[in-house]
PDB file of C-alpha atoms and ligand atoms in Angstrom:
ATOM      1  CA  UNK A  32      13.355 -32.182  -4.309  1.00 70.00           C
ATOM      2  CA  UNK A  33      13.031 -31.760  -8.251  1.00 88.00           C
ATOM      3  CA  UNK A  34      14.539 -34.236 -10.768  1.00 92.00           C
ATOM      4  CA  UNK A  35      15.652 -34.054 -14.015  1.00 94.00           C
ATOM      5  CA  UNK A  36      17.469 -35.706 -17.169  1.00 94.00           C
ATOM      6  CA  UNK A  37      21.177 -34.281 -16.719  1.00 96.00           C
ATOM      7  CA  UNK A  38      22.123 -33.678 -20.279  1.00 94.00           C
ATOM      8  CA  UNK A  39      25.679 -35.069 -19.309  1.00 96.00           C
ATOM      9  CA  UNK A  40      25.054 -37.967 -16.544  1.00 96.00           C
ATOM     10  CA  UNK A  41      22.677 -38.949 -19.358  1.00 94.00           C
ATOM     11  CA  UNK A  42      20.349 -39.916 -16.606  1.00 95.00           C
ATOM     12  CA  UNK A  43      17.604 -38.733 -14.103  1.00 95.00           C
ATOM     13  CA  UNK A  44      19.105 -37.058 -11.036  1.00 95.00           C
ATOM     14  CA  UNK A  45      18.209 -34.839  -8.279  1.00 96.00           C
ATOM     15  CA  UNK A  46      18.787 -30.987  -9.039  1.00 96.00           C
ATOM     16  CA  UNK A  47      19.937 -28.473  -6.777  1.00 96.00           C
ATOM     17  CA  UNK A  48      18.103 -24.609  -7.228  1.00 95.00           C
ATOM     18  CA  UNK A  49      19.620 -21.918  -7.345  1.00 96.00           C
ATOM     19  CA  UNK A  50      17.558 -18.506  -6.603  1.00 95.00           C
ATOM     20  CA  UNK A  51      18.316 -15.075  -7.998  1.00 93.00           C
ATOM     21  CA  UNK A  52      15.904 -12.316  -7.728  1.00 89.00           C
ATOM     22  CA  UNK A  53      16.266  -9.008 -10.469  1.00 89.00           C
ATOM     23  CA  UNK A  54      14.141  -5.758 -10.898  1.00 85.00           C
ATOM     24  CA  UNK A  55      13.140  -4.866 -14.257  1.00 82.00           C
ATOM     25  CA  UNK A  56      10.724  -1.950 -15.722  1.00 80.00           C
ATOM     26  CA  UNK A  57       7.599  -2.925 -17.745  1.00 72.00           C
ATOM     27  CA  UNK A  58       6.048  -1.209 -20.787  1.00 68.00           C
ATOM     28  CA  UNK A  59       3.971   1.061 -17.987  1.00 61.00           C
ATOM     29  CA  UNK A  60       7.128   2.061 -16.215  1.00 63.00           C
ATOM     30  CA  UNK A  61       6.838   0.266 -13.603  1.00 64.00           C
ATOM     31  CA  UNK A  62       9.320  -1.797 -11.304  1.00 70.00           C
ATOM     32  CA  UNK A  63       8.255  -5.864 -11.409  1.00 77.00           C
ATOM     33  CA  UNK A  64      10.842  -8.093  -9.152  1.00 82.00           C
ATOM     34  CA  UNK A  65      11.584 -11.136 -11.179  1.00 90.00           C
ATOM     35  CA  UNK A  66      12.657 -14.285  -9.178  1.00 91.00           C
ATOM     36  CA  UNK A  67      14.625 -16.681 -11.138  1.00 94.00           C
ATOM     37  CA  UNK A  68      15.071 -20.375  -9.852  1.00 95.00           C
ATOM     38  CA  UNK A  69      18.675 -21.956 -12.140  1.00 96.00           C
ATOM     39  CA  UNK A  70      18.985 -25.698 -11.804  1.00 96.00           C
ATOM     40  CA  UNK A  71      21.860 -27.816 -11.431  1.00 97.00           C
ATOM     41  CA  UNK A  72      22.842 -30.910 -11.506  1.00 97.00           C
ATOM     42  CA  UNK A  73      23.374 -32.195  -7.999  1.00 96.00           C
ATOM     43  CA  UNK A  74      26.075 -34.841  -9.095  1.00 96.00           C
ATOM     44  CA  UNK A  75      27.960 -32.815 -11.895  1.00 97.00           C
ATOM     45  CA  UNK A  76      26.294 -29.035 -11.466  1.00 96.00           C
ATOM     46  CA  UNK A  77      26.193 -29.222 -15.067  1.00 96.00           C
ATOM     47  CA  UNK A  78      23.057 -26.259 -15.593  1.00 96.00           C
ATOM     48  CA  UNK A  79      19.748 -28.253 -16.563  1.00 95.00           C
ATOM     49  CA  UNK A  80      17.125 -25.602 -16.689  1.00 94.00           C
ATOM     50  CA  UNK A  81      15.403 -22.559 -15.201  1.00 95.00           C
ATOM     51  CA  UNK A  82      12.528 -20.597 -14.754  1.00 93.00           C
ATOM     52  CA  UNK A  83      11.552 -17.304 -14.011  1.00 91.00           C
ATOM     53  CA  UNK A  84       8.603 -16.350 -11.392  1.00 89.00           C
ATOM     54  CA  UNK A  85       7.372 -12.541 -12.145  1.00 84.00           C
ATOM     55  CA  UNK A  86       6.640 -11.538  -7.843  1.00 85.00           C
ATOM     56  CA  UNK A  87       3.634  -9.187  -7.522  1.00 87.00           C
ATOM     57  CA  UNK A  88       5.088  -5.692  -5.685  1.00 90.00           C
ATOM     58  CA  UNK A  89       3.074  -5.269  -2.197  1.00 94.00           C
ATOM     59  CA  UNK A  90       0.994  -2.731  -1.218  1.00 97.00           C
ATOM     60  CA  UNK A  91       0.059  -2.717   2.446  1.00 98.00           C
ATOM     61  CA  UNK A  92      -3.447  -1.635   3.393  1.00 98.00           C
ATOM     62  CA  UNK A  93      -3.450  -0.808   7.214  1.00 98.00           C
ATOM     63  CA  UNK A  94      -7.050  -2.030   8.519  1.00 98.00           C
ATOM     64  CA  UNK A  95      -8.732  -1.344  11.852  1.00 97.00           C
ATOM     65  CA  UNK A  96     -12.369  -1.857  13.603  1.00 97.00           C
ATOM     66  CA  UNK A  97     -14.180   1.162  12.858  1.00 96.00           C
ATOM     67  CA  UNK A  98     -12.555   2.086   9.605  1.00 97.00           C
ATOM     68  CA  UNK A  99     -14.645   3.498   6.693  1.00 97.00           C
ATOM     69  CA  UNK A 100     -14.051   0.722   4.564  1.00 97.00           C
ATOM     70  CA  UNK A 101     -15.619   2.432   1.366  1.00 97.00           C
ATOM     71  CA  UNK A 102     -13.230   4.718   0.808  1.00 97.00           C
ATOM     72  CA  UNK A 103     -10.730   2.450  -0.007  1.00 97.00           C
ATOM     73  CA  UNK A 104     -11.975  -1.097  -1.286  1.00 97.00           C
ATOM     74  CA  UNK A 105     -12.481   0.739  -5.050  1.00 96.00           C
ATOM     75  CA  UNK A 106      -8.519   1.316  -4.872  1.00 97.00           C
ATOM     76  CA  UNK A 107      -7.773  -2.040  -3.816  1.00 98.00           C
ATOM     77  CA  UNK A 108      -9.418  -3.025  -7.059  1.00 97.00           C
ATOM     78  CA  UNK A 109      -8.019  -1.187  -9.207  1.00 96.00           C
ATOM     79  CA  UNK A 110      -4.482  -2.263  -7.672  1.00 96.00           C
ATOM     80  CA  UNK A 111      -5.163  -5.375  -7.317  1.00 94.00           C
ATOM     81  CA  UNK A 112      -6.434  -5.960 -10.752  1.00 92.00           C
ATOM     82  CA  UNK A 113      -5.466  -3.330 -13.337  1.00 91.00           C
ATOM     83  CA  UNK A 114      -2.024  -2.445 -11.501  1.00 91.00           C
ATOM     84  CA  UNK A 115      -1.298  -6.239 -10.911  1.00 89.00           C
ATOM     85  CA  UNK A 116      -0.515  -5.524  -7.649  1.00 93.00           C
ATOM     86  CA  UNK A 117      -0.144  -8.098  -4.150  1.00 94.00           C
ATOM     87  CA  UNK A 118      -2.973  -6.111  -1.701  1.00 97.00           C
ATOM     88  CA  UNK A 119      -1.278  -7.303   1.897  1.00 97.00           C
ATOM     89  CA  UNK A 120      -3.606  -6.442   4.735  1.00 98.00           C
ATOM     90  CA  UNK A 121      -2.018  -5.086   8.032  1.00 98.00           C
ATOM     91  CA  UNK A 122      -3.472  -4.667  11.356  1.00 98.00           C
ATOM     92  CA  UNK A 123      -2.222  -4.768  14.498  1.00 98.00           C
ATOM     93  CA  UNK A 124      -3.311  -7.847  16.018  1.00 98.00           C
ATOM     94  CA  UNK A 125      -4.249 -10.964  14.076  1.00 97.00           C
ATOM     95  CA  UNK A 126      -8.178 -10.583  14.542  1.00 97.00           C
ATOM     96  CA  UNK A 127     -11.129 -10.418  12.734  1.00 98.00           C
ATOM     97  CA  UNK A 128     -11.713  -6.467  11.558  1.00 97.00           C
ATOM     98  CA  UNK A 129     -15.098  -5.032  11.811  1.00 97.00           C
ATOM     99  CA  UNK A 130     -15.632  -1.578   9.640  1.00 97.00           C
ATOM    100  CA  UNK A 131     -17.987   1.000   9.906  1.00 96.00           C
ATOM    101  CA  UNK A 132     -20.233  -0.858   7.600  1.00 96.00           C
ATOM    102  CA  UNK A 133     -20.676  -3.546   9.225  1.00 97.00           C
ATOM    103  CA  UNK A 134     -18.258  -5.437   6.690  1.00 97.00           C
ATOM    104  CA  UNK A 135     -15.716  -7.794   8.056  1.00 98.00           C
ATOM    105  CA  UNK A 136     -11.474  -8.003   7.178  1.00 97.00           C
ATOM    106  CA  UNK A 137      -9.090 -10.813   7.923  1.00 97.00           C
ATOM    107  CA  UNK A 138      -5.705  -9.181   8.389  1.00 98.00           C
ATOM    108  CA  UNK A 139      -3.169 -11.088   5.658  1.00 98.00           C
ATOM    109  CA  UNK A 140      -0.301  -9.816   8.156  1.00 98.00           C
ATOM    110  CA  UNK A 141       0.307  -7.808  11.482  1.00 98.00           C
ATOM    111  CA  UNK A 142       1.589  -4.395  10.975  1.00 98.00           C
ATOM    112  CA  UNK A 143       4.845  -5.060  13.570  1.00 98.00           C
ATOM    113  CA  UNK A 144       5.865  -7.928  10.735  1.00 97.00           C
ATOM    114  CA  UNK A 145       5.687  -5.990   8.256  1.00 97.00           C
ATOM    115  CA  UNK A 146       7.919  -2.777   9.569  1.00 96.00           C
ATOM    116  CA  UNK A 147      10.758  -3.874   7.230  1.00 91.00           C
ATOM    117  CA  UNK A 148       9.546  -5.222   4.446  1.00 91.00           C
ATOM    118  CA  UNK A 149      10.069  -3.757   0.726  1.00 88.00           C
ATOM    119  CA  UNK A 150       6.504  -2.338  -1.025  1.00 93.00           C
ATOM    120  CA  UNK A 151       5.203   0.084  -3.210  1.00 94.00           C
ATOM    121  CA  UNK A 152       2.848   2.046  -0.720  1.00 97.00           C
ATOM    122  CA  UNK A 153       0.629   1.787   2.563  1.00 98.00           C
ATOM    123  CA  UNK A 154      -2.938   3.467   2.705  1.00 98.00           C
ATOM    124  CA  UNK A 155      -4.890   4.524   5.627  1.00 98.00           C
ATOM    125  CA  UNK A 156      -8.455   4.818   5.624  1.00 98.00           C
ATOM    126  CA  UNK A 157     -10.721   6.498   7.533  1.00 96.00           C
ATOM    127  CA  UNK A 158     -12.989   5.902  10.760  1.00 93.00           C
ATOM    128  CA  UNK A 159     -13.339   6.217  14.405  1.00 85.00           C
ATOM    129  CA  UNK A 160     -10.360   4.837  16.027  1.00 87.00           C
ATOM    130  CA  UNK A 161      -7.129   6.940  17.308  1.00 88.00           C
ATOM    131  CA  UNK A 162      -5.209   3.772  18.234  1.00 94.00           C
ATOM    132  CA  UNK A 163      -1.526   4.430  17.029  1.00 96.00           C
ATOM    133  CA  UNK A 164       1.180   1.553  17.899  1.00 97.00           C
ATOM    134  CA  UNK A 165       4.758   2.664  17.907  1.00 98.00           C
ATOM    135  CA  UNK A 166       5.429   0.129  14.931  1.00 98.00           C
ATOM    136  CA  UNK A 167       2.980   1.632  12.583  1.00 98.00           C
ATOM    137  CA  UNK A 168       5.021   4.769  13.372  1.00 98.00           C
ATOM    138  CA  UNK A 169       7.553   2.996  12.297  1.00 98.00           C
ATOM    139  CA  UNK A 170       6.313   1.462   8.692  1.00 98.00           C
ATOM    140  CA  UNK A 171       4.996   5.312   8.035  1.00 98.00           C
ATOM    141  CA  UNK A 172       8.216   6.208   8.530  1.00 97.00           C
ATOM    142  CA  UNK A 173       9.824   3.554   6.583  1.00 97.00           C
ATOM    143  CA  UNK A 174       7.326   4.012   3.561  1.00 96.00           C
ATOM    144  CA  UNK A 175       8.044   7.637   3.365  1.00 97.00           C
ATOM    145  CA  UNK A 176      11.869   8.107   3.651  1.00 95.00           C
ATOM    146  CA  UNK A 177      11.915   5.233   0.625  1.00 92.00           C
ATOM    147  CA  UNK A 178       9.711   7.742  -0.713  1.00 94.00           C
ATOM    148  CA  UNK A 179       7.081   5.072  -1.848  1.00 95.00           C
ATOM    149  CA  UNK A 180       3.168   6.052  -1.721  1.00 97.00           C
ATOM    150  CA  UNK A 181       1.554   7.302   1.349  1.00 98.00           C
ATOM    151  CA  UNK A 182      -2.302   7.497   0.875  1.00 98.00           C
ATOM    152  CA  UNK A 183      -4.512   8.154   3.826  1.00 98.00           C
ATOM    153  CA  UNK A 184      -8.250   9.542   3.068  1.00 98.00           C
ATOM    154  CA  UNK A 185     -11.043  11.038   5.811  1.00 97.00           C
ATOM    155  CA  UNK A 186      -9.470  10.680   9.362  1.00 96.00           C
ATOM    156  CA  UNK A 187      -6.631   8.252   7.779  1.00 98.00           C
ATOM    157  CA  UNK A 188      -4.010  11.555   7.621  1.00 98.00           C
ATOM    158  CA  UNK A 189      -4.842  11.475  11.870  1.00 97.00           C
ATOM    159  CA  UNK A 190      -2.173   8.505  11.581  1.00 97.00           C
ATOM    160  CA  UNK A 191       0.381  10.783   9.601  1.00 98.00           C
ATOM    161  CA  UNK A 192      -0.103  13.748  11.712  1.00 97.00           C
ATOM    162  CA  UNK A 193       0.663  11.999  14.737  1.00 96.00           C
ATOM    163  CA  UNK A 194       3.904  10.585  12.865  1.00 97.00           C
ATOM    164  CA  UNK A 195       4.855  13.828  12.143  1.00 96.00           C
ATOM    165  CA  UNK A 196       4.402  13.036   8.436  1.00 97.00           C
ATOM    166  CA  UNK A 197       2.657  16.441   7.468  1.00 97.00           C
ATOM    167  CA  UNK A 198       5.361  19.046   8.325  1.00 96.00           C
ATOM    168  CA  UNK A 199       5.681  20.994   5.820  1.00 97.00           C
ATOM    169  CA  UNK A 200       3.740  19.365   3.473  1.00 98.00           C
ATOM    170  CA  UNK A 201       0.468  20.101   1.619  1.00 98.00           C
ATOM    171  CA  UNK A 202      -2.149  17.713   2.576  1.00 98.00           C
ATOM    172  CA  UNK A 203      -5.900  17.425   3.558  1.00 98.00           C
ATOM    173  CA  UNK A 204      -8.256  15.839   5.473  1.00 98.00           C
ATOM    174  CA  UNK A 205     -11.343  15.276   6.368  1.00 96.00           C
ATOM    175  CA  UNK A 206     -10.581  16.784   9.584  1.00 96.00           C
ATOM    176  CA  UNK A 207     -10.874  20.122   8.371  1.00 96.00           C
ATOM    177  CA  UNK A 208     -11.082  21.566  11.674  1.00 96.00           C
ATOM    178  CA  UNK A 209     -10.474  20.058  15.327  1.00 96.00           C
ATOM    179  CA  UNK A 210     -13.950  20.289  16.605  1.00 95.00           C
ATOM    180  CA  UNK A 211     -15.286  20.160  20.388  1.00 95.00           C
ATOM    181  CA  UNK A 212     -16.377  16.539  19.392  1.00 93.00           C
ATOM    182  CA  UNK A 213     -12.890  15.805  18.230  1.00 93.00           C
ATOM    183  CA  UNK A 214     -11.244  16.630  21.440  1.00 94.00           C
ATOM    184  CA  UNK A 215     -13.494  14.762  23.411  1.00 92.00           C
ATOM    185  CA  UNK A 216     -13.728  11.316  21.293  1.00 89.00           C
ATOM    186  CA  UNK A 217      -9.454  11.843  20.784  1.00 91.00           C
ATOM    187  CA  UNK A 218      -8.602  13.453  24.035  1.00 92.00           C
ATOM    188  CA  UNK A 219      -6.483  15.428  22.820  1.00 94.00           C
ATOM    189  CA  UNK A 220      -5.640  18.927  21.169  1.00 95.00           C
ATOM    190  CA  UNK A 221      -5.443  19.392  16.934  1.00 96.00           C
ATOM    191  CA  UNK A 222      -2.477  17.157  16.222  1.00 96.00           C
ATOM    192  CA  UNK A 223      -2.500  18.411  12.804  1.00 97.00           C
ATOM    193  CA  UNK A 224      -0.144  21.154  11.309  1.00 97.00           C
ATOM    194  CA  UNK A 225      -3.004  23.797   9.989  1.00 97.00           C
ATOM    195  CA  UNK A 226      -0.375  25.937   8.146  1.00 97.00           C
ATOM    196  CA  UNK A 227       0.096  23.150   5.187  1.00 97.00           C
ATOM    197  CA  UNK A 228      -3.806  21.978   5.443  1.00 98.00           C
ATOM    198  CA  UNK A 229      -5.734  22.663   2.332  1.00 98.00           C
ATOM    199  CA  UNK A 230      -9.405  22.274   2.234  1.00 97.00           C
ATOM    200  CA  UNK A 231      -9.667  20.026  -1.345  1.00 98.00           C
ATOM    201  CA  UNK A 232     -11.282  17.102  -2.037  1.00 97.00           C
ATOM    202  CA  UNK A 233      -7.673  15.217  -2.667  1.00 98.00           C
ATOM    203  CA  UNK A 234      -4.147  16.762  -2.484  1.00 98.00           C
ATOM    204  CA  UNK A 235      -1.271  15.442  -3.836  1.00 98.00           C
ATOM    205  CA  UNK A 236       2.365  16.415  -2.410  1.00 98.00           C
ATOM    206  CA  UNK A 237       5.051  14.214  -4.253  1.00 96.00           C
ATOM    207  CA  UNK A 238       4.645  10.234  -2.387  1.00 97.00           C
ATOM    208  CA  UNK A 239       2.277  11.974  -0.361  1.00 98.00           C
ATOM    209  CA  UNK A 240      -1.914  11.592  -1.509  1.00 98.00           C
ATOM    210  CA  UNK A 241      -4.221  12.607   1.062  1.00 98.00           C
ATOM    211  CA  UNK A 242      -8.082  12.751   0.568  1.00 98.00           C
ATOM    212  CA  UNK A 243     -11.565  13.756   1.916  1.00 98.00           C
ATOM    213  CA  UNK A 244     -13.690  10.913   2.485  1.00 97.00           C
ATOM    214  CA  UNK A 245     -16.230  11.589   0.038  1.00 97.00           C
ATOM    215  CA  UNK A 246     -13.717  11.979  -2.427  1.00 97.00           C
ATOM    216  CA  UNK A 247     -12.908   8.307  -2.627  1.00 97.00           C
ATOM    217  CA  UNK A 248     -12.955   7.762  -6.685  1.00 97.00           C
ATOM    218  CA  UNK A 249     -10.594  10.895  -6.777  1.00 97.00           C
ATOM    219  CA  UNK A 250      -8.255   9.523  -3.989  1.00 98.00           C
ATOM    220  CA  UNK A 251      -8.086   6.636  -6.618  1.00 97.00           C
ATOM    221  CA  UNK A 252      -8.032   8.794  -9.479  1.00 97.00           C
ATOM    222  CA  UNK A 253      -4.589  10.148  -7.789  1.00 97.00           C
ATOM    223  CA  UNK A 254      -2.889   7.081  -6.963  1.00 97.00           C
ATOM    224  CA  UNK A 255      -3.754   5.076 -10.206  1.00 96.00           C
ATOM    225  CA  UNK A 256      -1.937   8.190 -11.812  1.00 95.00           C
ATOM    226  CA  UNK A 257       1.006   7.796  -9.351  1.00 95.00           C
ATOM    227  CA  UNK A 258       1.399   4.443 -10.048  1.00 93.00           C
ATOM    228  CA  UNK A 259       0.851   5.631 -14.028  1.00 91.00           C
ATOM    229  CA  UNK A 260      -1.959   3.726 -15.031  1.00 92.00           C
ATOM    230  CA  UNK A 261      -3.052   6.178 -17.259  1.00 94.00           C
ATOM    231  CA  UNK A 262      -0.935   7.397 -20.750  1.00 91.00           C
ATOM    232  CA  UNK A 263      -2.038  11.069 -20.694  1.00 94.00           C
ATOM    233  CA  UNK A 264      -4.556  13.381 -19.049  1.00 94.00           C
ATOM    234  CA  UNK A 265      -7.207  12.174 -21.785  1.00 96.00           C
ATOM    235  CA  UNK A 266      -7.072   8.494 -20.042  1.00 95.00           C
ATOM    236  CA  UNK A 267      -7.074  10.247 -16.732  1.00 94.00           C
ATOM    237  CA  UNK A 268     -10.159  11.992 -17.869  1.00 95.00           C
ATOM    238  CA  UNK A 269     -12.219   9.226 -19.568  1.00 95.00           C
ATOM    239  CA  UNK A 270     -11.495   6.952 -16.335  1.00 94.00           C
ATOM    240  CA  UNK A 271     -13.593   9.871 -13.569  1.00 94.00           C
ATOM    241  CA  UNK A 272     -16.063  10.645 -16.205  1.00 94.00           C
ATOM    242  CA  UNK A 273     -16.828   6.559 -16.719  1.00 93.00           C
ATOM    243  CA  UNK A 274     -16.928   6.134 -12.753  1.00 91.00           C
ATOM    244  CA  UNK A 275     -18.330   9.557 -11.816  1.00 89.00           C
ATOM    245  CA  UNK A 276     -20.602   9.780 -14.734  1.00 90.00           C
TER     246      UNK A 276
HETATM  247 ZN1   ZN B 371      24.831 -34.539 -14.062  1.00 50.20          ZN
END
């Protein structure tokens, strides 16, 4: 327990905390949860001190063995850094993740966990696996009717389509069609809603940014802009030609 010089016992005694959390907007706009801890005297609860703890907002990254982990480690950057944001990633069990590369991933937390929980966004990359849990149905749901960021890029918008996340709703993929190969390595028939499907490199429909794999740095590009990151379409600009070239 913390200790302190009570400014009216005139001596050291324990404290007792306190804890309120508030949401304020920064300079960029953007939402930063403030924790404050108040302390107290526990013998008189005369107020001693207190201090506030800025809490980074989450962003859940939903990883799995066989994922295409390329297409989203240059947005995890950029959020983690630049955005000052807390990069949380989910999976469904707690084991080592092997990608596509060959790369490994240590889930932070398990996806059922994390159903609840308050963030800013999830993003789904790519790969070769169809595996869909009822709870990431569930956090996909939860993400999108708090209308926070859903990103998914390649084969991530599989997850969405099969969460029924792409009704009526521009999006694309880089599914583009449901191939013989596709219905043998699924099992299954087109899951995705072709009527809304546009063949671009990135789409954006409100919370909703979906991408084709090898438009990774525009996927970015999108979601840096969502989370504004960039003060007008000149900074938007000068950030794909310095990456793109
Ligand atoms: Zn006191």
């Amino acid at each position: 327990m913390a200790n302190a010089m009570c400014p009216k016992c005139g001596e050291i005694k324990d404290l007792d905390v306190i804890v309120n959390e508030t949401e304020e907007v920064n300079s960029e706009g953007n939402i930063v949860k403030i924790k404050t801890n108040n302390f107290y005297c526990s013998f008189c609860h005369t107020f001693v001190r207190s201090e506030d703890i800025k809490l980074k907002n989450k962003i859940f990254i939903f990883i799995y063995n066989e994922m295409a982990d390329f297409e989203i480690t240059p947005i995890a950057h950029i959020l983690g850094t630049d955005l000052g944001k807390e990069i949380i990633t989910i999976a469904y069990d707690n084991d080592i993740i092997k990608s596509m590369s060959g790369l490994e991933y240590k889930p932070k937390m398990l996806v059922k966990d994390v159903v609840e929980e308050t963030t800013d966004g999830l993003i789904i990359p790519g790969g070769w696996n169809s595996e869909l849990r009822p709870e990431l149905v569930q956090l996909i749901e939860n993400v999108n009717s708090q209308g926070k960021l859903l990103g998914a890029i390649c084969g991530g918008p599989y997850f969405l389509a099969k969460s029924n996340m792409l009704q009526n709703r521009k999006y694309t993929t880089s599914m583009v069609e449901w191939t013989e190969m596709y219905k043998q390595q699924y099992g299954e028939i087109d899951p995705f809603p072709r009527e809304t499907f546009v063949n671009e490199r990135v789409v954006v429909d409100k919370n909703l940014i979906t991408s084709q794999g090898i438009a990774f740095i525009d996927f970015a590009c999108e979601i840096c802009d969502w989370f504004k990151l960039f003060k007008n379409e000149d900074e938007r600009k000068q950030f794909l030609k310095a990456v793109k070239g």
